[in-house]
Amino acid sequence: MPQNRTPLMDAVQQVIKKNPISFHVPGHKHGQLFDGASLAFKQHLLQYDLTELNGLDDLHAPEAAIMESQQLLTKFYRTKASYYLVNGSTAGNLAMILATFREGDRVLVQRNCHKSVLNGLELVKANPVFIAPTYDETYGVPRGVNVRTVREVWKQYDDIKGIILTYPNYYGMIYELKDIIDFAHEQHVPVLVDEAHGPHFVLGSPFPKSALQLGGDIVVHSAHKMLPAMTMGSFLHINSDRVSKERIEHFLSILQTSSPSYPIMISLEWSRLYLEQYSLEDIEYTMNMVTTFTNEIKKMDGFDILLGDDPLKLLLRAEGYSGFELQAFLEDYGIYSELADPYHVLWIFPLLKKEHTYPLHRVIDVLARLPKKTMFKRRVNKFFIQQVTELAVPIHQQQLETGEWVPLKKAIGQIADGMIIPYPPGIPLLLRGERITEEIIVEIEQLLMEGCHFQGSINKQNGTIRIMKV
Amino acid sequence: MPQNRTPLMDAVQQVIKKNPISFHVPGHKHGQLFDGASLAFKQHLLQYDLTELNGLDDLHAPEAAIMESQQLLTKFYRTKASYYLVNGSTAGNLAMILATFREGDRVLVQRNCHKSVLNGLELVKANPVFIAPTYDETYGVPRGVNVRTVREVWKQYDDIKGIILTYPNYYGMIYELKDIIDFAHEQHVPVLVDEAHGPHFVLGSPFPKSALQLGGDIVVHSAHKMLPAMTMGSFLHINSDRVSKERIEHFLSILQTSSPSYPIMISLEWSRLYLEQYSLEDIEYTMNMVTTFTNEIKKMDGFDILLGDDPLKLLLRAEGYSGFELQAFLEDYGIYSELADPYHVLWIFPLLKKEHTYPLHRVIDVLARLPKKTMFKRRVNKFFIQQVTELAVPIHQQQLETGEWVPLKKAIGQIADGMIIPYPPGIPLLLRGERITEEIIVEIEQLLMEGCHFQGSINKQNGTIRIMKV
């Protein structure tokens, strides 16, 4: 075996060598958006990797620079209190759930939530009721939640303590969040919003309204996804008095390292300043670039482009190619997408300023080289998940050591002993404790065949999943 | 108010401007130890801040570069399985506790543990019994745990499910860990070791034995503290079959962001390689440097030097100065200590290689300038905490909203509604749920007077702490 092995560094350097174009997170795009006042930070980043020295304050008990910096964030987003997160939106989602709910509480949860929401419900031992998202026929993806469904569920249960929603979805699509929030507030329960993909909505038109403006009680932002923050940098915002600031701070301090990274925190501060200074001309410049680019693609044969409600998200389909195949082709030319699904690749555009460039012409050149194929229309699976799901066993009941691995077909009718999560986008197809239907098994088989990457209790090699022994 | 405000970046740049000398974590020392093969990483760090692209694997379901990289770590430390952590040793401590214990389990815990251990016990709703550390008269600090005490506690309780220890302590001091582990294994319970400060013990002499060699069942390492990893980078090692790999992986995946930082993970890989290539000559070179340096200080009037069992940790006292005053003096000259306590400053030396230099002559020059003072001997507080402590109310019982803030003196006899933690070193002086004694209040007042920084339920401005309403 060769010495001096660094397989991870090598793998990353393989990507960098391609002079890659990023259509994915993080939002700083290889550091390009760290410029101006933050140039020295970029160039000498490891010198900024310090610790809680005198003068550098302490994220877990801020009273100086970090306090002031978070106050500027609070002011910018017009919230009651805003916090820097260094363990991603994962920490924010866990903390808001642990802070708001207690063991046994019934909570209404959008089924296509991020797995950290489910993990939070597990830790608190809550009693979730899942509501299925609406299904977007054009995009072939789950969209959001219907206020009508929420109202109906409310008739079935009289003890719902709150609602957890994801807005926008991974594809930048929105839904009638305001109606749901207004309804929840009439019922005197809070709405917690995982707005991971919407920290820039505060800029206003042409972006959708932010969950903060729409009245969400706690809102979590992945600053690293759409803003120029380093990966793992997020915000949590408290936006009302319906939730406990003390409890949120308590759980944030439990769930985040006692040695938070100064580079990540500084990149969060930079993200706020970046948005603050983002002008109408900058918006116009970026939108023009996106429009010119998409118009060029539309002129080409064999491609189909869909824009999300968030104009920085773009879905691309190519005739005869699955999303996974299209993604692989692009990567050979150093063009990296945010995700692929059976139909599309998803591209995320950066929030450029007018002094920035982006090599989109290279993308057009590469697309022109895609070998033409005869159209193959993948059947569009109607989204099969029932409207409202309760788990067959409590969410915190684990059989991690005793569960049994069985072939997919044999799992039908059994109870899942682990989540099955196509990743990205990280939305569970199967929840732990859920009864396994034939429709779900068919969908999993389909995704496996298409080369989708999974997290959770699935063994891709031998096609087995873990079920509970009852 | 001025525009473009970045108080946090400014604060860090203030430190950098001083051309600082680091005697603190992180172990890479402003990036100096990222050299050789990692030079490109340091210079273009933000280009390495990517996401789970094809080829870059996924920390939460590793099957390629990250799997291979973690296998090299496993091999190097000779463990059953070793993991990269990106949310600090905090995530490791929480995960090992959640994985090993269940609600109501009685667990023996070293009282001077890191707060993340207490937080883990809170999340799992365990039933901890705290044992007081032995007290080192020379250093004036808590040292470790006595196997005799452990044996005595075992006679009082017949249902202890495991032991959680911290080894070495913050000052690099060790204790009879092997005896305790052997005893615990005779009793068929696992020992979980927070070895945050000992990831380099694997190098052998002159460093103490590693908790891994001594038989600890799960061991957590803050790679960022003593190795050249970025802040938030840690290791968790599974070292026996007494603990559940599946449960540990489950909770690691809950407690760490779904978007882990590639720079942090790469710095962990670099740390392993750095240790692997650390030669006997390198050890000799670093030890010579430390010895020459300490000998020079010993020749100077008015200073007192204590070396920990770990020769990379050094405690410095100056006649007539508290540790806090000495720390402040040094910082004016850009010399940053790891921590100050009432007596000393603690310095951490880097693991230098023979091609590295370190500007220790500057330190000698600055020490020579310290104005001489008449000796003021701070009375040495005997460590007052009783040998064995059970909480007055369960560890997870929180009154974050209903607790009452009262002046220190009025809190005597009441139950604490929050931890009180001098930071660093982050060891709780008062536990939530603990009955408050007069001795504790006196110690808190003393530390407040001396300018110690606190985390937890204490208000330094008006001298109040939070008690539970009973």
PDB file of C-alpha atoms in Angstrom, chain B residues 26-252:
ATOM      1  CA  PRO B  26      -6.236  24.998  17.427  1.00  0.00           C
ATOM      2  CA  GLY B  27      -3.123  22.898  16.995  1.00  0.00           C
ATOM      3  CA  HIS B  28      -2.262  24.072  13.494  1.00  0.00           C
ATOM      4  CA  LYS B  29      -0.973  27.405  14.856  1.00  0.00           C
ATOM      5  CA  HIS B  30      -2.367  29.906  12.384  1.00  0.00           C
ATOM      6  CA  GLY B  31      -1.974  27.325   9.655  1.00  0.00           C
ATOM      7  CA  GLN B  32       1.817  26.934  10.056  1.00  0.00           C
ATOM      8  CA  LEU B  33       1.479  23.155  10.352  1.00  0.00           C
ATOM      9  CA  PHE B  34      -0.373  22.916   7.054  1.00  0.00           C
ATOM     10  CA  ASP B  35       2.646  22.577   4.846  1.00  0.00           C
ATOM     11  CA  GLY B  36       4.119  20.001   2.500  1.00  0.00           C
ATOM     12  CA  ALA B  37       1.317  18.176   0.738  1.00  0.00           C
ATOM     13  CA  SER B  38      -1.305  20.400   2.357  1.00  0.00           C
ATOM     14  CA  LEU B  39       0.124  23.735   1.215  1.00  0.00           C
ATOM     15  CA  ALA B  40      -2.313  24.108  -1.681  1.00  0.00           C
ATOM     16  CA  PHE B  41      -5.166  23.403   0.722  1.00  0.00           C
ATOM     17  CA  LYS B  42      -4.084  26.242   2.978  1.00  0.00           C
ATOM     18  CA  GLN B  43      -3.613  28.714   0.152  1.00  0.00           C
ATOM     19  CA  HIS B  44      -6.916  28.049  -1.587  1.00  0.00           C
ATOM     20  CA  LEU B  45      -9.003  26.859   1.287  1.00  0.00           C
ATOM     21  CA  LEU B  46     -12.335  28.166   0.106  1.00  0.00           C
ATOM     22  CA  GLN B  47     -11.986  26.253  -3.147  1.00  0.00           C
ATOM     23  CA  TYR B  48     -11.996  23.142  -0.975  1.00  0.00           C
ATOM     24  CA  ASP B  49     -15.254  24.193   0.650  1.00  0.00           C
ATOM     25  CA  LEU B  50     -17.396  22.058  -1.630  1.00  0.00           C
ATOM     26  CA  THR B  51     -20.376  19.811  -0.997  1.00  0.00           C
ATOM     27  CA  GLU B  52     -21.285  16.126  -1.568  1.00  0.00           C
ATOM     28  CA  LEU B  53     -20.443  16.108  -5.261  1.00  0.00           C
ATOM     29  CA  ASN B  54     -19.982  12.821  -7.075  1.00  0.00           C
ATOM     30  CA  GLY B  55     -16.586  11.510  -6.113  1.00  0.00           C
ATOM     31  CA  LEU B  56     -16.533  13.369  -2.809  1.00  0.00           C
ATOM     32  CA  ASP B  57     -18.482  10.751  -0.884  1.00  0.00           C
ATOM     33  CA  ASP B  58     -20.805  11.534   2.052  1.00  0.00           C
ATOM     34  CA  LEU B  59     -19.789  11.576   5.712  1.00  0.00           C
ATOM     35  CA  HIS B  60     -23.210  10.209   6.690  1.00  0.00           C
ATOM     36  CA  ALA B  61     -23.054   7.234   4.326  1.00  0.00           C
ATOM     37  CA  PRO B  62     -19.400   6.853   3.374  1.00  0.00           C
ATOM     38  CA  GLU B  63     -18.525   4.429   0.616  1.00  0.00           C
ATOM     39  CA  ALA B  64     -15.540   5.975  -1.177  1.00  0.00           C
ATOM     40  CA  ALA B  65     -12.958   8.665  -0.307  1.00  0.00           C
ATOM     41  CA  ILE B  66     -14.327   9.390   3.186  1.00  0.00           C
ATOM     42  CA  MET B  67     -14.679   5.688   3.969  1.00  0.00           C
ATOM     43  CA  GLU B  68     -11.113   5.051   2.871  1.00  0.00           C
ATOM     44  CA  SER B  69      -9.843   8.055   4.775  1.00  0.00           C
ATOM     45  CA  GLN B  70     -11.608   6.930   7.967  1.00  0.00           C
ATOM     46  CA  GLN B  71     -10.197   3.423   7.494  1.00  0.00           C
ATOM     47  CA  LEU B  72      -6.691   4.885   7.495  1.00  0.00           C
ATOM     48  CA  LEU B  73      -7.592   6.614  10.762  1.00  0.00           C
ATOM     49  CA  THR B  74      -8.925   3.347  12.188  1.00  0.00           C
ATOM     50  CA  LYS B  75      -5.747   1.575  11.215  1.00  0.00           C
ATOM     51  CA  PHE B  76      -3.501   4.267  12.624  1.00  0.00           C
ATOM     52  CA  TYR B  77      -5.223   4.313  16.028  1.00  0.00           C
ATOM     53  CA  ARG B  78      -5.741   0.500  15.973  1.00  0.00           C
ATOM     54  CA  THR B  79      -9.426   0.771  16.848  1.00  0.00           C
ATOM     55  CA  LYS B  80     -12.548  -1.146  15.839  1.00  0.00           C
ATOM     56  CA  ALA B  81     -13.829   1.922  13.999  1.00  0.00           C
ATOM     57  CA  SER B  82     -12.847   5.579  13.940  1.00  0.00           C
ATOM     58  CA  TYR B  83     -14.918   8.517  12.709  1.00  0.00           C
ATOM     59  CA  TYR B  84     -14.403  12.099  11.600  1.00  0.00           C
ATOM     60  CA  LEU B  85     -16.437  14.606  13.595  1.00  0.00           C
ATOM     61  CA  VAL B  86     -17.195  18.098  12.278  1.00  0.00           C
ATOM     62  CA  ASN B  87     -19.193  19.384  15.256  1.00  0.00           C
ATOM     63  CA  GLY B  88     -16.333  19.053  17.699  1.00  0.00           C
ATOM     64  CA  SER B  89     -15.890  16.601  20.523  1.00  0.00           C
ATOM     65  CA  THR B  90     -19.244  17.930  21.699  1.00  0.00           C
ATOM     66  CA  ALA B  91     -20.927  15.793  19.027  1.00  0.00           C
ATOM     67  CA  GLY B  92     -18.773  12.806  19.996  1.00  0.00           C
ATOM     68  CA  ASN B  93     -19.556  13.094  23.688  1.00  0.00           C
ATOM     69  CA  LEU B  94     -23.283  13.509  23.053  1.00  0.00           C
ATOM     70  CA  ALA B  95     -23.368  10.589  20.622  1.00  0.00           C
ATOM     71  CA  MET B  96     -21.449   8.150  22.820  1.00  0.00           C
ATOM     72  CA  ILE B  97     -23.743   8.884  25.755  1.00  0.00           C
ATOM     73  CA  LEU B  98     -26.986   8.712  23.756  1.00  0.00           C
ATOM     74  CA  ALA B  99     -25.784   5.483  22.158  1.00  0.00           C
ATOM     75  CA  THR B 100     -24.729   3.752  25.358  1.00  0.00           C
ATOM     76  CA  PHE B 101     -27.311   4.730  27.949  1.00  0.00           C
ATOM     77  CA  ARG B 102     -31.087   4.777  28.241  1.00  0.00           C
ATOM     78  CA  GLU B 103     -33.560   6.885  30.190  1.00  0.00           C
ATOM     79  CA  GLY B 104     -33.128   6.378  33.922  1.00  0.00           C
ATOM     80  CA  ASP B 105     -29.772   4.558  33.691  1.00  0.00           C
ATOM     81  CA  ARG B 106     -27.442   5.230  36.571  1.00  0.00           C
ATOM     82  CA  VAL B 107     -24.112   6.449  35.226  1.00  0.00           C
ATOM     83  CA  LEU B 108     -20.942   7.252  37.141  1.00  0.00           C
ATOM     84  CA  VAL B 109     -19.582  10.596  35.960  1.00  0.00           C
ATOM     85  CA  GLN B 110     -16.433  12.481  36.800  1.00  0.00           C
ATOM     86  CA  ARG B 111     -17.669  15.803  38.112  1.00  0.00           C
ATOM     87  CA  ASN B 112     -15.105  17.946  36.340  1.00  0.00           C
ATOM     88  CA  CYS B 113     -16.292  16.802  32.950  1.00  0.00           C
ATOM     89  CA  HIS B 114     -16.918  18.941  29.918  1.00  0.00           C
ATOM     90  CA  LYS B 115     -20.403  20.430  29.753  1.00  0.00           C
ATOM     91  CA  SER B 116     -21.210  18.347  26.680  1.00  0.00           C
ATOM     92  CA  VAL B 117     -21.101  15.244  28.904  1.00  0.00           C
ATOM     93  CA  LEU B 118     -23.760  16.791  31.141  1.00  0.00           C
ATOM     94  CA  ASN B 119     -25.746  17.825  28.101  1.00  0.00           C
ATOM     95  CA  GLY B 120     -25.626  14.248  26.818  1.00  0.00           C
ATOM     96  CA  LEU B 121     -26.897  12.957  30.154  1.00  0.00           C
ATOM     97  CA  GLU B 122     -29.706  15.509  29.988  1.00  0.00           C
ATOM     98  CA  LEU B 123     -30.730  14.462  26.477  1.00  0.00           C
ATOM     99  CA  VAL B 124     -30.793  10.780  27.413  1.00  0.00           C
ATOM    100  CA  LYS B 125     -32.474  11.559  30.774  1.00  0.00           C
ATOM    101  CA  ALA B 126     -29.914   9.443  32.584  1.00  0.00           C
ATOM    102  CA  ASN B 127     -29.459   9.331  36.336  1.00  0.00           C
ATOM    103  CA  PRO B 128     -25.893  10.452  36.948  1.00  0.00           C
ATOM    104  CA  VAL B 129     -23.870  10.023  40.121  1.00  0.00           C
ATOM    105  CA  PHE B 130     -20.999  12.493  40.180  1.00  0.00           C
ATOM    106  CA  ILE B 131     -17.667  11.699  41.722  1.00  0.00           C
ATOM    107  CA  ALA B 132     -15.354  14.453  42.764  1.00  0.00           C
ATOM    108  CA  PRO B 133     -11.920  14.603  41.197  1.00  0.00           C
ATOM    109  CA  THR B 134      -8.783  14.407  43.266  1.00  0.00           C
ATOM    110  CA  TYR B 135      -7.224  17.771  43.944  1.00  0.00           C
ATOM    111  CA  ASP B 136      -3.671  18.605  43.002  1.00  0.00           C
ATOM    112  CA  GLU B 137      -2.178  20.785  45.756  1.00  0.00           C
ATOM    113  CA  THR B 138       0.821  21.884  43.695  1.00  0.00           C
ATOM    114  CA  TYR B 139      -1.164  23.026  40.682  1.00  0.00           C
ATOM    115  CA  GLY B 140      -4.259  24.061  42.584  1.00  0.00           C
ATOM    116  CA  VAL B 141      -6.494  22.305  40.091  1.00  0.00           C
ATOM    117  CA  PRO B 142      -8.671  19.202  39.979  1.00  0.00           C
ATOM    118  CA  ARG B 143      -6.738  16.268  38.565  1.00  0.00           C
ATOM    119  CA  GLY B 144      -8.647  13.056  37.941  1.00  0.00           C
ATOM    120  CA  VAL B 145     -10.477  10.198  39.535  1.00  0.00           C
ATOM    121  CA  ASN B 146      -9.363   7.776  42.180  1.00  0.00           C
ATOM    122  CA  VAL B 147     -10.025   4.066  41.652  1.00  0.00           C
ATOM    123  CA  ARG B 148     -10.648   3.770  45.408  1.00  0.00           C
ATOM    124  CA  THR B 149     -13.523   6.232  45.163  1.00  0.00           C
ATOM    125  CA  VAL B 150     -14.956   4.334  42.224  1.00  0.00           C
ATOM    126  CA  ARG B 151     -14.866   1.089  44.190  1.00  0.00           C
ATOM    127  CA  GLU B 152     -16.587   2.769  47.133  1.00  0.00           C
ATOM    128  CA  VAL B 153     -19.335   4.221  44.999  1.00  0.00           C
ATOM    129  CA  TRP B 154     -19.882   0.768  43.522  1.00  0.00           C
ATOM    130  CA  LYS B 155     -20.739  -0.490  47.023  1.00  0.00           C
ATOM    131  CA  GLN B 156     -23.433   2.172  47.370  1.00  0.00           C
ATOM    132  CA  TYR B 157     -25.167   1.427  44.086  1.00  0.00           C
ATOM    133  CA  ASP B 158     -25.754  -1.911  42.428  1.00  0.00           C
ATOM    134  CA  ASP B 159     -27.142  -0.650  39.147  1.00  0.00           C
ATOM    135  CA  ILE B 160     -24.367   1.430  37.566  1.00  0.00           C
ATOM    136  CA  LYS B 161     -24.474   1.027  33.780  1.00  0.00           C
ATOM    137  CA  GLY B 162     -21.200   2.698  32.869  1.00  0.00           C
ATOM    138  CA  ILE B 163     -18.559   5.309  33.637  1.00  0.00           C
ATOM    139  CA  ILE B 164     -17.746   8.554  31.864  1.00  0.00           C
ATOM    140  CA  LEU B 165     -14.300  10.014  32.445  1.00  0.00           C
ATOM    141  CA  THR B 166     -12.180  12.903  31.230  1.00  0.00           C
ATOM    142  CA  TYR B 167      -8.526  12.055  30.572  1.00  0.00           C
ATOM    143  CA  PRO B 168      -6.189  13.871  30.624  1.00  0.00           C
ATOM    144  CA  ASN B 169      -7.530  16.984  32.327  1.00  0.00           C
ATOM    145  CA  TYR B 170      -7.273  20.388  30.656  1.00  0.00           C
ATOM    146  CA  TYR B 171      -3.776  20.801  32.112  1.00  0.00           C
ATOM    147  CA  GLY B 172      -2.475  17.585  30.563  1.00  0.00           C
ATOM    148  CA  MET B 173      -2.504  15.689  33.859  1.00  0.00           C
ATOM    149  CA  ILE B 174      -3.317  12.003  34.002  1.00  0.00           C
ATOM    150  CA  TYR B 175      -4.389   9.544  36.701  1.00  0.00           C
ATOM    151  CA  GLU B 176      -4.933   5.843  37.272  1.00  0.00           C
ATOM    152  CA  LEU B 177      -7.263   5.367  34.297  1.00  0.00           C
ATOM    153  CA  LYS B 178      -6.168   1.791  33.615  1.00  0.00           C
ATOM    154  CA  ASP B 179      -7.158   0.630  37.106  1.00  0.00           C
ATOM    155  CA  ILE B 180     -10.586   2.193  36.757  1.00  0.00           C
ATOM    156  CA  ILE B 181     -11.140   0.708  33.313  1.00  0.00           C
ATOM    157  CA  ASP B 182     -10.058  -2.752  34.490  1.00  0.00           C
ATOM    158  CA  PHE B 183     -12.396  -2.510  37.459  1.00  0.00           C
ATOM    159  CA  ALA B 184     -15.302  -1.369  35.276  1.00  0.00           C
ATOM    160  CA  HIS B 185     -14.736  -4.220  32.862  1.00  0.00           C
ATOM    161  CA  GLU B 186     -14.750  -6.681  35.757  1.00  0.00           C
ATOM    162  CA  GLN B 187     -18.177  -5.226  36.543  1.00  0.00           C
ATOM    163  CA  HIS B 188     -19.137  -5.672  32.867  1.00  0.00           C
ATOM    164  CA  VAL B 189     -19.785  -2.006  32.172  1.00  0.00           C
ATOM    165  CA  PRO B 190     -18.137   0.206  29.543  1.00  0.00           C
ATOM    166  CA  VAL B 191     -15.956   3.240  30.147  1.00  0.00           C
ATOM    167  CA  LEU B 192     -16.405   6.227  27.860  1.00  0.00           C
ATOM    168  CA  VAL B 193     -13.436   8.570  27.779  1.00  0.00           C
ATOM    169  CA  ASP B 194     -13.436  12.201  26.740  1.00  0.00           C
ATOM    170  CA  GLU B 195      -9.754  12.310  25.737  1.00  0.00           C
ATOM    171  CA  ALA B 196     -10.169  15.676  24.038  1.00  0.00           C
ATOM    172  CA  HIS B 197      -6.632  16.747  24.915  1.00  0.00           C
ATOM    173  CA  GLY B 198      -4.872  13.460  24.152  1.00  0.00           C
ATOM    174  CA  PRO B 199      -5.090  12.645  20.419  1.00  0.00           C
ATOM    175  CA  HIS B 200      -1.272  12.753  20.204  1.00  0.00           C
ATOM    176  CA  PHE B 201      -0.696  10.284  23.080  1.00  0.00           C
ATOM    177  CA  VAL B 202      -0.626   7.584  20.430  1.00  0.00           C
ATOM    178  CA  LEU B 203       2.913   8.792  19.622  1.00  0.00           C
ATOM    179  CA  GLY B 204       4.223   7.085  22.773  1.00  0.00           C
ATOM    180  CA  SER B 205       6.982   8.359  25.045  1.00  0.00           C
ATOM    181  CA  PRO B 206       7.384  11.076  26.319  1.00  0.00           C
ATOM    182  CA  PHE B 207       3.596  11.377  26.119  1.00  0.00           C
ATOM    183  CA  PRO B 208       1.326   9.517  28.553  1.00  0.00           C
ATOM    184  CA  LYS B 209      -0.488   6.356  27.508  1.00  0.00           C
ATOM    185  CA  SER B 210      -3.609   6.872  25.438  1.00  0.00           C
ATOM    186  CA  ALA B 211      -7.037   5.916  26.765  1.00  0.00           C
ATOM    187  CA  LEU B 212      -7.246   3.695  23.691  1.00  0.00           C
ATOM    188  CA  GLN B 213      -4.247   1.659  24.831  1.00  0.00           C
ATOM    189  CA  LEU B 214      -5.642   1.571  28.360  1.00  0.00           C
ATOM    190  CA  GLY B 215      -8.853  -0.061  27.187  1.00  0.00           C
ATOM    191  CA  GLY B 216     -11.405   2.765  27.028  1.00  0.00           C
ATOM    192  CA  ASP B 217     -14.475   1.493  25.164  1.00  0.00           C
ATOM    193  CA  ILE B 218     -15.275   4.733  23.346  1.00  0.00           C
ATOM    194  CA  VAL B 219     -12.729   7.527  23.130  1.00  0.00           C
ATOM    195  CA  VAL B 220     -13.261  11.037  21.762  1.00  0.00           C
ATOM    196  CA  HIS B 221     -10.361  13.196  20.546  1.00  0.00           C
ATOM    197  CA  SER B 222     -10.374  16.926  19.826  1.00  0.00           C
ATOM    198  CA  ALA B 223      -8.056  16.734  16.857  1.00  0.00           C
ATOM    199  CA  HIS B 224      -8.260  20.522  16.618  1.00  0.00           C
ATOM    200  CA  LYS B 225      -6.830  20.977  20.093  1.00  0.00           C
ATOM    201  CA  MET B 226      -3.453  19.236  19.831  1.00  0.00           C
ATOM    202  CA  LEU B 227      -3.208  18.186  16.180  1.00  0.00           C
ATOM    203  CA  PRO B 228      -3.190  20.403  13.109  1.00  0.00           C
ATOM    204  CA  ALA B 229      -6.914  20.156  12.472  1.00  0.00           C
ATOM    205  CA  MET B 230      -9.266  23.058  11.961  1.00  0.00           C
ATOM    206  CA  THR B 231     -11.472  24.080  14.861  1.00  0.00           C
ATOM    207  CA  MET B 232     -14.528  21.772  15.169  1.00  0.00           C
ATOM    208  CA  GLY B 233     -12.584  18.781  13.810  1.00  0.00           C
ATOM    209  CA  SER B 234     -12.550  15.752  16.144  1.00  0.00           C
ATOM    210  CA  PHE B 235     -12.344  11.965  16.160  1.00  0.00           C
ATOM    211  CA  LEU B 236     -14.542   9.349  17.780  1.00  0.00           C
ATOM    212  CA  HIS B 237     -13.057   5.889  18.257  1.00  0.00           C
ATOM    213  CA  ILE B 238     -14.892   2.658  19.018  1.00  0.00           C
ATOM    214  CA  ASN B 239     -12.437   0.464  20.845  1.00  0.00           C
ATOM    215  CA  SER B 240     -14.402  -2.579  22.021  1.00  0.00           C
ATOM    216  CA  ASP B 241     -17.473  -4.718  21.468  1.00  0.00           C
ATOM    217  CA  ARG B 242     -19.081  -3.551  24.708  1.00  0.00           C
ATOM    218  CA  VAL B 243     -20.732  -0.688  22.838  1.00  0.00           C
ATOM    219  CA  SER B 244     -23.031  -0.528  19.840  1.00  0.00           C
ATOM    220  CA  LYS B 245     -21.491   0.652  16.572  1.00  0.00           C
ATOM    221  CA  GLU B 246     -24.940   0.951  15.015  1.00  0.00           C
ATOM    222  CA  ARG B 247     -26.248   3.189  17.776  1.00  0.00           C
ATOM    223  CA  ILE B 248     -23.155   5.378  17.733  1.00  0.00           C
ATOM    224  CA  GLU B 249     -23.405   5.881  13.983  1.00  0.00           C
ATOM    225  CA  HIS B 250     -27.118   6.618  14.377  1.00  0.00           C
ATOM    226  CA  PHE B 251     -26.564   9.406  16.892  1.00  0.00           C
ATOM    227  CA  LEU B 252     -23.504  10.820  15.110  1.00  0.00           C
TER     228      LEU B 252
END
